[in-house]
Amino acid sequence: YDLYNRVLEDAPHNNTEDLELMQNILKIVLVTASTTPLPTRAIAAMLGKDPEKDRSVRRIVRSLRAVIYEDERSGGVVRAYHLSFLDFLGITMKQEDRSRLHKQMFERCLSTMVNELKFNICGLEDAFLLNKDVADLLERISRNIPPELDYGCLHWMTHLENSSSGA
């Protein structure tokens, strides 16, 4: 694990805010790796940043390209190059930090759902059609449901279960 320590120590970070952001990004990469890895936009949202305007998450991810990358074949989700890096992150993360992160992610999932869910989010003309009968359903979903909302709807309960307080 000395190599990973060296990579993280040598990663460019201009200030303590960048260092903290890097640590939080890596925690999210660790926690989401086994379920649904997130793209930088959704990671930004999970950190309470405006995913449309904030570019700091992408900048930090690119500065860590020795250990993580944006998988463009899978919608730009952030992945570790090797499972041993996830093991390294898991060993270095205290259980209380993991529980706190799950609680924060649970809260972000709920906040995202409250702010972004709406009736007929995909703008279907007829609510009685079956999914298979909507010709452009996948396009409508990708256009109207951002990855952080999709993630939040699917995984809020997992984060609640893994938070120490149960919210």
Tab-separated table of N, CA and C in Angstrom:
chain	number	residue	atom	x	y	z
A	1	TYR	N	0.807	-1.212	0.000
A	1	TYR	CA	0.000	0.000	0.000
A	1	TYR	C	0.847	1.272	0.000
A	2	ASP	N	2.157	1.119	0.081
A	2	ASP	CA	3.030	2.288	0.054
A	2	ASP	C	2.862	3.073	-1.244
A	3	LEU	N	2.667	2.349	-2.337
A	3	LEU	CA	2.493	3.002	-3.628
A	3	LEU	C	1.258	3.911	-3.612
A	4	TYR	N	0.162	3.406	-3.061
A	4	TYR	CA	-1.059	4.205	-3.006
A	4	TYR	C	-0.887	5.418	-2.100
A	5	ASN	N	-0.217	5.228	-0.983
A	5	ASN	CA	0.069	6.372	-0.109
A	5	ASN	C	0.859	7.437	-0.865
A	6	ARG	N	1.817	6.993	-1.627
A	6	ARG	CA	2.656	7.926	-2.381
A	6	ARG	C	1.857	8.683	-3.437
A	7	VAL	N	0.982	7.947	-4.145
A	7	VAL	CA	0.140	8.584	-5.172
A	7	VAL	C	-0.730	9.664	-4.540
A	8	LEU	N	-1.334	9.353	-3.397
A	8	LEU	CA	-2.221	10.323	-2.753
A	8	LEU	C	-1.442	11.504	-2.183
A	9	GLU	N	-0.271	11.235	-1.661
A	9	GLU	CA	0.561	12.323	-1.135
A	9	GLU	C	1.039	13.241	-2.255
A	10	ASP	N	1.327	12.663	-3.425
A	10	ASP	CA	1.846	13.446	-4.541
A	10	ASP	C	0.754	14.102	-5.392
A	11	ALA	N	-0.503	13.751	-5.133
A	11	ALA	CA	-1.595	14.341	-5.917
A	11	ALA	C	-1.626	15.850	-5.686
A	12	PRO	N	-1.753	16.604	-6.760
A	12	PRO	CA	-1.750	18.068	-6.597
A	12	PRO	C	-3.018	18.552	-5.897
A	13	HIS	N	-2.842	19.230	-4.812
A	13	HIS	CA	-3.949	19.902	-4.139
A	13	HIS	C	-3.421	21.240	-3.636
A	14	ASN	N	-4.124	22.266	-4.022
A	14	ASN	CA	-3.653	23.625	-3.796
A	14	ASN	C	-3.846	24.113	-2.369
A	15	ASN	N	-4.782	23.520	-1.658
A	15	ASN	CA	-5.098	23.992	-0.316
A	15	ASN	C	-5.784	22.889	0.471
A	16	THR	N	-6.111	23.176	1.708
A	16	THR	CA	-6.758	22.158	2.556
A	16	THR	C	-8.158	21.824	2.045
A	17	GLU	N	-8.809	22.776	1.386
A	17	GLU	CA	-10.131	22.504	0.818
A	17	GLU	C	-10.039	21.440	-0.277
A	18	ASP	N	-9.021	21.535	-1.140
A	18	ASP	CA	-8.808	20.520	-2.176
A	18	ASP	C	-8.477	19.165	-1.568
A	19	LEU	N	-7.677	19.158	-0.520
A	19	LEU	CA	-7.323	17.909	0.149
A	19	LEU	C	-8.568	17.252	0.739
A	20	GLU	N	-9.401	18.040	1.389
A	20	GLU	CA	-10.639	17.517	1.960
A	20	GLU	C	-11.578	17.007	0.860
A	21	LEU	N	-11.655	17.741	-0.241
A	21	LEU	CA	-12.480	17.317	-1.362
A	21	LEU	C	-11.968	15.992	-1.926
A	22	MET	N	-10.665	15.863	-2.089
A	22	MET	CA	-10.085	14.621	-2.580
A	22	MET	C	-10.450	13.463	-1.653
A	23	GLN	N	-10.332	13.654	-0.363
A	23	GLN	CA	-10.666	12.597	0.592
A	23	GLN	C	-12.136	12.209	0.489
A	24	ASN	N	-13.008	13.203	0.357
A	24	ASN	CA	-14.440	12.919	0.259
A	24	ASN	C	-14.794	12.219	-1.048
A	25	ILE	N	-14.162	12.602	-2.128
A	25	ILE	CA	-14.385	11.930	-3.414
A	25	ILE	C	-13.980	10.464	-3.302
A	26	LEU	N	-12.822	10.208	-2.716
A	26	LEU	CA	-12.345	8.828	-2.590
A	26	LEU	C	-13.261	8.006	-1.692
A	27	LYS	N	-13.812	8.608	-0.669
A	27	LYS	CA	-14.761	7.890	0.190
A	27	LYS	C	-16.006	7.504	-0.600
A	28	ILE	N	-16.496	8.419	-1.411
A	28	ILE	CA	-17.680	8.117	-2.219
A	28	ILE	C	-17.363	7.045	-3.253
A	29	VAL	N	-16.203	7.108	-3.869
A	29	VAL	CA	-15.797	6.069	-4.821
A	29	VAL	C	-15.780	4.711	-4.121
A	30	LEU	N	-15.250	4.662	-2.914
A	30	LEU	CA	-15.206	3.409	-2.151
A	30	LEU	C	-16.609	2.893	-1.853
A	31	VAL	N	-17.462	3.751	-1.332
A	31	VAL	CA	-18.794	3.339	-0.893
A	31	VAL	C	-19.685	2.923	-2.059
A	32	THR	N	-19.514	3.556	-3.223
A	32	THR	CA	-20.393	3.252	-4.354
A	32	THR	C	-19.827	2.203	-5.305
A	33	ALA	N	-18.578	1.837	-5.142
A	33	ALA	CA	-17.920	0.925	-6.091
A	33	ALA	C	-18.633	-0.416	-6.230
A	34	SER	N	-19.165	-0.938	-5.147
A	34	SER	CA	-19.751	-2.274	-5.203
A	34	SER	C	-21.211	-2.269	-5.652
A	35	THR	N	-21.839	-1.099	-5.710
A	35	THR	CA	-23.247	-1.048	-6.135
A	35	THR	C	-23.377	-0.320	-7.461
A	36	THR	N	-23.327	0.981	-7.411
A	36	THR	CA	-23.497	1.794	-8.610
A	36	THR	C	-22.463	2.915	-8.597
A	37	PRO	N	-21.350	2.740	-9.277
A	37	PRO	CA	-20.368	3.830	-9.342
A	37	PRO	C	-21.014	5.084	-9.945
A	38	LEU	N	-20.576	6.237	-9.485
A	38	LEU	CA	-21.181	7.499	-9.903
A	38	LEU	C	-20.281	8.283	-10.844
A	39	PRO	N	-20.884	9.029	-11.769
A	39	PRO	CA	-20.093	9.971	-12.561
A	39	PRO	C	-19.740	11.199	-11.720
A	40	THR	N	-18.821	12.010	-12.204
A	40	THR	CA	-18.370	13.171	-11.428
A	40	THR	C	-19.527	14.113	-11.108
A	41	ARG	N	-20.469	14.254	-12.011
A	41	ARG	CA	-21.638	15.115	-11.767
A	41	ARG	C	-22.396	14.672	-10.516
A	42	ALA	N	-22.644	13.365	-10.395
A	42	ALA	CA	-23.389	12.846	-9.246
A	42	ALA	C	-22.546	12.907	-7.968
A	43	ILE	N	-21.238	12.698	-8.092
A	43	ILE	CA	-20.366	12.838	-6.920
A	43	ILE	C	-20.429	14.272	-6.411
A	44	ALA	N	-20.397	15.229	-7.330
A	44	ALA	CA	-20.506	16.636	-6.931
A	44	ALA	C	-21.814	16.877	-6.183
A	45	ALA	N	-22.907	16.329	-6.698
A	45	ALA	CA	-24.208	16.499	-6.046
A	45	ALA	C	-24.209	15.859	-4.659
A	46	MET	N	-23.588	14.682	-4.536
A	46	MET	CA	-23.527	14.017	-3.235
A	46	MET	C	-22.682	14.801	-2.228
A	47	LEU	N	-21.818	15.645	-2.735
A	47	LEU	CA	-20.988	16.491	-1.864
A	47	LEU	C	-21.618	17.863	-1.644
A	48	GLY	N	-22.838	18.051	-2.139
A	48	GLY	CA	-23.539	19.313	-1.932
A	48	GLY	C	-23.102	20.427	-2.859
A	49	LYS	N	-22.457	20.056	-3.955
A	49	LYS	CA	-22.007	21.055	-4.923
A	49	LYS	C	-22.978	21.085	-6.098
A	50	ASP	N	-23.034	22.199	-6.790
A	50	ASP	CA	-23.879	22.326	-7.966
A	50	ASP	C	-23.229	21.536	-9.100
A	51	PRO	N	-23.849	20.422	-9.526
A	51	PRO	CA	-23.219	19.585	-10.553
A	51	PRO	C	-23.109	20.259	-11.912
A	52	GLU	N	-23.907	21.279	-12.149
A	52	GLU	CA	-23.852	21.984	-13.427
A	52	GLU	C	-22.699	22.976	-13.486
A	53	LYS	N	-22.342	23.578	-12.344
A	53	LYS	CA	-21.360	24.659	-12.336
A	53	LYS	C	-20.012	24.274	-11.754
A	54	ASP	N	-20.010	23.351	-10.833
A	54	ASP	CA	-18.777	23.053	-10.117
A	54	ASP	C	-17.921	22.051	-10.886
A	55	ARG	N	-16.712	22.424	-11.187
A	55	ARG	CA	-15.788	21.568	-11.937
A	55	ARG	C	-14.679	21.002	-11.055
A	56	SER	N	-14.712	21.300	-9.765
A	56	SER	CA	-13.627	20.874	-8.878
A	56	SER	C	-13.559	19.356	-8.729
A	57	VAL	N	-14.699	18.677	-8.747
A	57	VAL	CA	-14.693	17.221	-8.607
A	57	VAL	C	-13.986	16.589	-9.804
A	58	ARG	N	-14.339	17.029	-10.990
A	58	ARG	CA	-13.690	16.484	-12.198
A	58	ARG	C	-12.185	16.763	-12.175
A	59	ARG	N	-11.809	17.957	-11.743
A	59	ARG	CA	-10.387	18.319	-11.669
A	59	ARG	C	-9.642	17.399	-10.703
A	60	ILE	N	-10.234	17.124	-9.553
A	60	ILE	CA	-9.592	16.250	-8.564
A	60	ILE	C	-9.518	14.819	-9.093
A	61	VAL	N	-10.597	14.343	-9.696
A	61	VAL	CA	-10.600	12.975	-10.244
A	61	VAL	C	-9.498	12.836	-11.288
A	62	ARG	N	-9.374	13.805	-12.149
A	62	ARG	CA	-8.325	13.737	-13.184
A	62	ARG	C	-6.931	13.805	-12.572
A	63	SER	N	-6.783	14.501	-11.461
A	63	SER	CA	-5.460	14.567	-10.824
A	63	SER	C	-5.081	13.240	-10.168
A	64	LEU	N	-6.061	12.369	-9.977
A	64	LEU	CA	-5.825	11.048	-9.369
A	64	LEU	C	-5.858	9.935	-10.414
A	65	ARG	N	-5.579	10.291	-11.660
A	65	ARG	CA	-5.708	9.321	-12.757
A	65	ARG	C	-4.764	8.122	-12.640
A	66	ALA	N	-3.835	8.148	-11.712
A	66	ALA	CA	-2.984	6.973	-11.492
A	66	ALA	C	-3.756	5.852	-10.789
A	67	VAL	N	-4.850	6.209	-10.102
A	67	VAL	CA	-5.581	5.196	-9.335
A	67	VAL	C	-7.067	5.118	-9.660
A	68	ILE	N	-7.659	6.222	-10.160
A	68	ILE	CA	-9.074	6.217	-10.536
A	68	ILE	C	-9.230	6.858	-11.914
A	69	TYR	N	-10.352	6.570	-12.566
A	69	TYR	CA	-10.591	7.119	-13.900
A	69	TYR	C	-12.083	7.253	-14.152
A	70	GLU	N	-12.429	8.080	-15.128
A	70	GLU	CA	-13.804	8.205	-15.584
A	70	GLU	C	-14.010	7.215	-16.723
A	71	ASP	N	-14.869	6.243	-16.514
A	71	ASP	CA	-15.131	5.208	-17.510
A	71	ASP	C	-16.161	5.722	-18.514
A	72	GLU	N	-15.677	6.250	-19.629
A	72	GLU	CA	-16.556	6.853	-20.634
A	72	GLU	C	-17.477	5.825	-21.289
A	73	ARG	N	-17.098	4.561	-21.265
A	73	ARG	CA	-17.953	3.510	-21.839
A	73	ARG	C	-19.182	3.253	-20.971
A	74	SER	N	-19.134	3.719	-19.720
A	74	SER	CA	-20.243	3.506	-18.788
A	74	SER	C	-20.815	4.829	-18.289
A	75	GLY	N	-20.851	5.818	-19.131
A	75	GLY	CA	-21.453	7.091	-18.757
A	75	GLY	C	-20.571	7.979	-17.897
A	76	GLY	N	-19.274	7.728	-17.904
A	76	GLY	CA	-18.353	8.578	-17.159
A	76	GLY	C	-18.281	8.290	-15.675
A	77	VAL	N	-18.718	7.099	-15.258
A	77	VAL	CA	-18.642	6.773	-13.832
A	77	VAL	C	-17.183	6.675	-13.401
A	78	VAL	N	-16.936	7.013	-12.150
A	78	VAL	CA	-15.574	6.999	-11.620
A	78	VAL	C	-15.300	5.627	-11.022
A	79	ARG	N	-14.236	5.005	-11.494
A	79	ARG	CA	-13.858	3.657	-11.050
A	79	ARG	C	-12.398	3.642	-10.625
A	80	ALA	N	-12.076	2.686	-9.791
A	80	ALA	CA	-10.678	2.432	-9.436
A	80	ALA	C	-10.092	1.524	-10.517
A	81	TYR	N	-8.821	1.757	-10.833
A	81	TYR	CA	-8.156	0.896	-11.804
A	81	TYR	C	-8.017	-0.528	-11.272
A	82	HIS	N	-7.810	-0.634	-9.967
A	82	HIS	CA	-7.551	-1.961	-9.402
A	82	HIS	C	-8.280	-2.115	-8.075
A	83	LEU	N	-8.797	-3.312	-7.829
A	83	LEU	CA	-9.525	-3.568	-6.583
A	83	LEU	C	-8.660	-3.363	-5.341
A	84	SER	N	-7.369	-3.543	-5.477
A	84	SER	CA	-6.504	-3.363	-4.306
A	84	SER	C	-6.530	-1.914	-3.816
A	85	PHE	N	-6.816	-0.958	-4.713
A	85	PHE	CA	-6.932	0.429	-4.281
A	85	PHE	C	-8.173	0.605	-3.410
A	86	LEU	N	-9.264	-0.057	-3.772
A	86	LEU	CA	-10.469	-0.013	-2.935
A	86	LEU	C	-10.205	-0.676	-1.589
A	87	ASP	N	-9.451	-1.766	-1.590
A	87	ASP	CA	-9.057	-2.395	-0.320
A	87	ASP	C	-8.263	-1.421	0.534
A	88	PHE	N	-7.322	-0.733	-0.081
A	88	PHE	CA	-6.503	0.263	0.609
A	88	PHE	C	-7.394	1.345	1.225
A	89	LEU	N	-8.347	1.858	0.448
A	89	LEU	CA	-9.242	2.894	0.967
A	89	LEU	C	-10.087	2.361	2.117
A	90	GLY	N	-10.552	1.125	1.984
A	90	GLY	CA	-11.375	0.526	3.030
A	90	GLY	C	-10.625	0.329	4.332
A	91	ILE	N	-9.366	-0.033	4.234
A	91	ILE	CA	-8.548	-0.236	5.426
A	91	ILE	C	-8.274	1.088	6.126
A	92	THR	N	-8.058	2.137	5.344
A	92	THR	CA	-7.704	3.424	5.937
A	92	THR	C	-8.910	4.213	6.437
A	93	MET	N	-10.117	3.785	6.087
A	93	MET	CA	-11.319	4.515	6.507
A	93	MET	C	-11.880	3.934	7.795
A	94	LYS	N	-11.995	4.751	8.809
A	94	LYS	CA	-12.527	4.312	10.093
A	94	LYS	C	-14.020	4.037	9.959
A	95	GLN	N	-14.510	3.110	10.796
A	95	GLN	CA	-15.931	2.754	10.757
A	95	GLN	C	-16.819	3.963	11.039
A	96	GLU	N	-16.417	4.809	11.968
A	96	GLU	CA	-17.243	5.982	12.276
A	96	GLU	C	-17.307	6.937	11.079
A	97	ASP	N	-16.192	7.048	10.335
A	97	ASP	CA	-16.196	7.874	9.120
A	97	ASP	C	-17.107	7.270	8.058
A	98	ARG	N	-17.077	5.959	7.964
A	98	ARG	CA	-17.918	5.258	6.988
A	98	ARG	C	-19.397	5.476	7.326
A	99	SER	N	-19.737	5.349	8.613
A	99	SER	CA	-21.119	5.567	9.047
A	99	SER	C	-21.557	7.006	8.802
A	100	ARG	N	-20.683	7.948	9.092
A	100	ARG	CA	-20.989	9.369	8.868
A	100	ARG	C	-21.198	9.638	7.380
A	101	LEU	N	-20.359	9.033	6.541
A	101	LEU	CA	-20.499	9.214	5.100
A	101	LEU	C	-21.834	8.651	4.619
A	102	HIS	N	-22.196	7.476	5.101
A	102	HIS	CA	-23.483	6.895	4.710
A	102	HIS	C	-24.636	7.806	5.137
A	103	LYS	N	-24.530	8.381	6.318
A	103	LYS	CA	-25.583	9.292	6.775
A	103	LYS	C	-25.653	10.515	5.864
A	104	GLN	N	-24.509	11.081	5.516
A	104	GLN	CA	-24.488	12.243	4.624
A	104	GLN	C	-25.056	11.882	3.246
A	105	MET	N	-24.691	10.714	2.754
A	105	MET	CA	-25.190	10.313	1.435
A	105	MET	C	-26.690	10.030	1.484
A	106	PHE	N	-27.159	9.458	2.578
A	106	PHE	CA	-28.603	9.260	2.765
A	106	PHE	C	-29.317	10.610	2.711
A	107	GLU	N	-28.781	11.588	3.431
A	107	GLU	CA	-29.395	12.918	3.449
A	107	GLU	C	-29.368	13.566	2.068
A	108	ARG	N	-28.253	13.398	1.328
A	108	ARG	CA	-28.160	13.955	-0.025
A	108	ARG	C	-29.141	13.258	-0.974
A	109	CYS	N	-29.283	11.938	-0.816
A	109	CYS	CA	-30.247	11.211	-1.648
A	109	CYS	C	-31.654	11.757	-1.419
A	110	LEU	N	-32.034	11.930	-0.146
A	110	LEU	CA	-33.371	12.451	0.153
A	110	LEU	C	-33.538	13.872	-0.377
A	111	SER	N	-32.542	14.696	-0.155
A	111	SER	CA	-32.596	16.078	-0.628
A	111	SER	C	-32.750	16.130	-2.149
A	112	THR	N	-31.987	15.309	-2.842
A	112	THR	CA	-32.078	15.262	-4.301
A	112	THR	C	-33.464	14.817	-4.735
A	113	MET	N	-34.011	13.807	-4.074
A	113	MET	CA	-35.350	13.334	-4.448
A	113	MET	C	-36.402	14.412	-4.181
A	114	VAL	N	-36.324	15.080	-3.025
A	114	VAL	CA	-37.289	16.135	-2.698
A	114	VAL	C	-37.224	17.263	-3.724
A	115	ASN	N	-36.022	17.637	-4.120
A	115	ASN	CA	-35.852	18.770	-5.030
A	115	ASN	C	-36.088	18.444	-6.499
A	116	GLU	N	-35.895	17.192	-6.898
A	116	GLU	CA	-35.918	16.898	-8.330
A	116	GLU	C	-37.041	15.975	-8.801
A	117	LEU	N	-37.623	15.188	-7.905
A	117	LEU	CA	-38.725	14.334	-8.338
A	117	LEU	C	-39.957	15.182	-8.616
A	118	LYS	N	-40.652	14.844	-9.664
A	118	LYS	CA	-41.895	15.541	-9.978
A	118	LYS	C	-42.802	14.607	-10.768
A	119	PHE	N	-44.061	14.926	-10.755
A	119	PHE	CA	-45.036	14.131	-11.482
A	119	PHE	C	-44.703	14.132	-12.968
A	120	ASN	N	-44.776	12.992	-13.588
A	120	ASN	CA	-44.544	12.814	-15.021
A	120	ASN	C	-43.201	13.422	-15.439
A	121	ILE	N	-42.166	13.047	-14.734
A	121	ILE	CA	-40.832	13.614	-14.930
A	121	ILE	C	-40.330	13.472	-16.367
A	122	CYS	N	-40.772	12.440	-17.049
A	122	CYS	CA	-40.314	12.221	-18.429
A	122	CYS	C	-41.243	12.847	-19.471
A	123	GLY	N	-42.299	13.505	-19.024
A	123	GLY	CA	-43.188	14.203	-19.948
A	123	GLY	C	-43.937	13.289	-20.897
A	124	LEU	N	-44.434	12.180	-20.398
A	124	LEU	CA	-45.192	11.255	-21.251
A	124	LEU	C	-46.541	11.861	-21.612
A	125	GLU	N	-46.966	11.681	-22.845
A	125	GLU	CA	-48.245	12.227	-23.303
A	125	GLU	C	-49.416	11.424	-22.756
A	126	ASP	N	-49.189	10.138	-22.488
A	126	ASP	CA	-50.265	9.257	-22.032
A	126	ASP	C	-49.748	8.423	-20.861
A	127	ALA	N	-50.305	8.634	-19.695
A	127	ALA	CA	-49.849	7.928	-18.494
A	127	ALA	C	-50.269	6.462	-18.472
A	128	PHE	N	-51.124	6.071	-19.386
A	128	PHE	CA	-51.611	4.696	-19.390
A	128	PHE	C	-50.805	3.758	-20.280
A	129	LEU	N	-49.791	4.292	-20.965
A	129	LEU	CA	-48.940	3.447	-21.796
A	129	LEU	C	-48.013	2.605	-20.934
A	130	LEU	N	-47.771	1.398	-21.373
A	130	LEU	CA	-46.765	0.562	-20.722
A	130	LEU	C	-45.383	1.027	-21.160
A	131	ASN	N	-44.382	0.809	-20.330
A	131	ASN	CA	-43.016	1.220	-20.683
A	131	ASN	C	-42.610	0.721	-22.062
A	132	LYS	N	-42.947	-0.519	-22.375
A	132	LYS	CA	-42.543	-1.104	-23.658
A	132	LYS	C	-43.198	-0.417	-24.845
A	133	ASP	N	-44.267	0.336	-24.587
A	133	ASP	CA	-44.971	1.024	-25.670
A	133	ASP	C	-44.518	2.472	-25.868
A	134	VAL	N	-43.569	2.929	-25.058
A	134	VAL	CA	-43.029	4.288	-25.210
A	134	VAL	C	-41.768	4.166	-26.052
A	135	ALA	N	-41.838	4.623	-27.274
A	135	ALA	CA	-40.759	4.412	-28.245
A	135	ALA	C	-39.417	4.987	-27.793
A	136	ASP	N	-39.437	6.168	-27.216
A	136	ASP	CA	-38.181	6.831	-26.842
A	136	ASP	C	-37.981	6.896	-25.322
A	137	LEU	N	-38.430	5.877	-24.619
A	137	LEU	CA	-38.382	5.898	-23.158
A	137	LEU	C	-36.961	6.066	-22.621
A	138	LEU	N	-36.004	5.311	-23.151
A	138	LEU	CA	-34.632	5.412	-22.649
A	138	LEU	C	-34.052	6.809	-22.868
A	139	GLU	N	-34.350	7.409	-23.998
A	139	GLU	CA	-33.891	8.776	-24.279
A	139	GLU	C	-34.539	9.763	-23.309
A	140	ARG	N	-35.821	9.589	-23.043
A	140	ARG	CA	-36.525	10.469	-22.097
A	140	ARG	C	-35.938	10.341	-20.693
A	141	ILE	N	-35.642	9.114	-20.304
A	141	ILE	CA	-35.067	8.888	-18.974
A	141	ILE	C	-33.705	9.564	-18.869
A	142	SER	N	-32.843	9.347	-19.851
A	142	SER	CA	-31.502	9.935	-19.777
A	142	SER	C	-31.545	11.458	-19.863
A	143	ARG	N	-32.525	12.006	-20.549
A	143	ARG	CA	-32.652	13.457	-20.689
A	143	ARG	C	-33.259	14.111	-19.438
A	144	ASN	N	-34.131	13.394	-18.725
A	144	ASN	CA	-34.901	14.009	-17.633
A	144	ASN	C	-34.543	13.539	-16.228
A	145	ILE	N	-33.798	12.462	-16.116
A	145	ILE	CA	-33.454	11.944	-14.791
A	145	ILE	C	-31.932	11.942	-14.663
A	146	PRO	N	-31.391	12.939	-13.939
A	146	PRO	CA	-29.932	13.010	-13.793
A	146	PRO	C	-29.414	11.821	-12.965
A	147	PRO	N	-28.135	11.481	-13.130
A	147	PRO	CA	-27.596	10.304	-12.447
A	147	PRO	C	-27.706	10.382	-10.928
A	148	GLU	N	-27.602	11.583	-10.353
A	148	GLU	CA	-27.708	11.680	-8.893
A	148	GLU	C	-29.123	11.376	-8.405
A	149	LEU	N	-30.143	11.699	-9.212
A	149	LEU	CA	-31.522	11.365	-8.847
A	149	LEU	C	-31.749	9.868	-8.991
A	150	ASP	N	-31.283	9.306	-10.068
A	150	ASP	CA	-31.383	7.866	-10.283
A	150	ASP	C	-30.714	7.121	-9.120
A	151	TYR	N	-29.499	7.529	-8.801
A	151	TYR	CA	-28.765	6.894	-7.692
A	151	TYR	C	-29.531	7.050	-6.376
A	152	GLY	N	-29.982	8.266	-6.095
A	152	GLY	CA	-30.682	8.520	-4.837
A	152	GLY	C	-31.917	7.657	-4.674
A	153	CYS	N	-32.701	7.525	-5.747
A	153	CYS	CA	-33.918	6.714	-5.684
A	153	CYS	C	-33.619	5.239	-5.443
A	154	LEU	N	-32.506	4.781	-5.975
A	154	LEU	CA	-32.161	3.360	-5.851
A	154	LEU	C	-31.428	3.011	-4.557
A	155	HIS	N	-30.667	3.959	-3.992
A	155	HIS	CA	-29.744	3.586	-2.923
A	155	HIS	C	-29.920	4.312	-1.598
A	156	TRP	N	-30.954	5.147	-1.444
A	156	TRP	CA	-31.112	5.871	-0.186
A	156	TRP	C	-31.245	4.916	0.989
A	157	MET	N	-31.947	3.807	0.788
A	157	MET	CA	-32.162	2.868	1.887
A	157	MET	C	-30.859	2.174	2.303
A	158	THR	N	-30.006	1.876	1.346
A	158	THR	CA	-28.712	1.271	1.665
A	158	THR	C	-27.902	2.199	2.556
A	159	HIS	N	-27.906	3.489	2.230
A	159	HIS	CA	-27.157	4.454	3.034
A	159	HIS	C	-27.792	4.619	4.422
A	160	LEU	N	-29.102	4.580	4.488
A	160	LEU	CA	-29.769	4.651	5.789
A	160	LEU	C	-29.378	3.446	6.651
A	161	GLU	N	-29.428	2.262	6.072
A	161	GLU	CA	-29.081	1.049	6.808
A	161	GLU	C	-27.630	1.068	7.312
A	162	ASN	N	-26.733	1.678	6.536
A	162	ASN	CA	-25.314	1.678	6.885
A	162	ASN	C	-24.861	2.888	7.698
A	163	SER	N	-25.803	3.788	7.981
A	163	SER	CA	-25.452	4.903	8.864
A	163	SER	C	-25.619	4.429	10.297
A	164	SER	N	-24.766	4.858	11.174
A	164	SER	CA	-24.768	4.343	12.546
A	164	SER	C	-26.051	4.699	13.293
A	165	SER	N	-26.626	5.865	12.996
A	165	SER	CA	-27.781	6.316	13.747
A	165	SER	C	-29.096	5.846	13.150
A	166	GLY	N	-29.050	5.293	11.927
A	166	GLY	CA	-30.283	4.957	11.257
A	166	GLY	C	-31.063	6.217	10.910
A	167	ALA	N	-30.334	7.314	10.712
A	167	ALA	CA	-30.822	8.656	10.374
A	167	ALA	C	-31.231	9.328	11.626
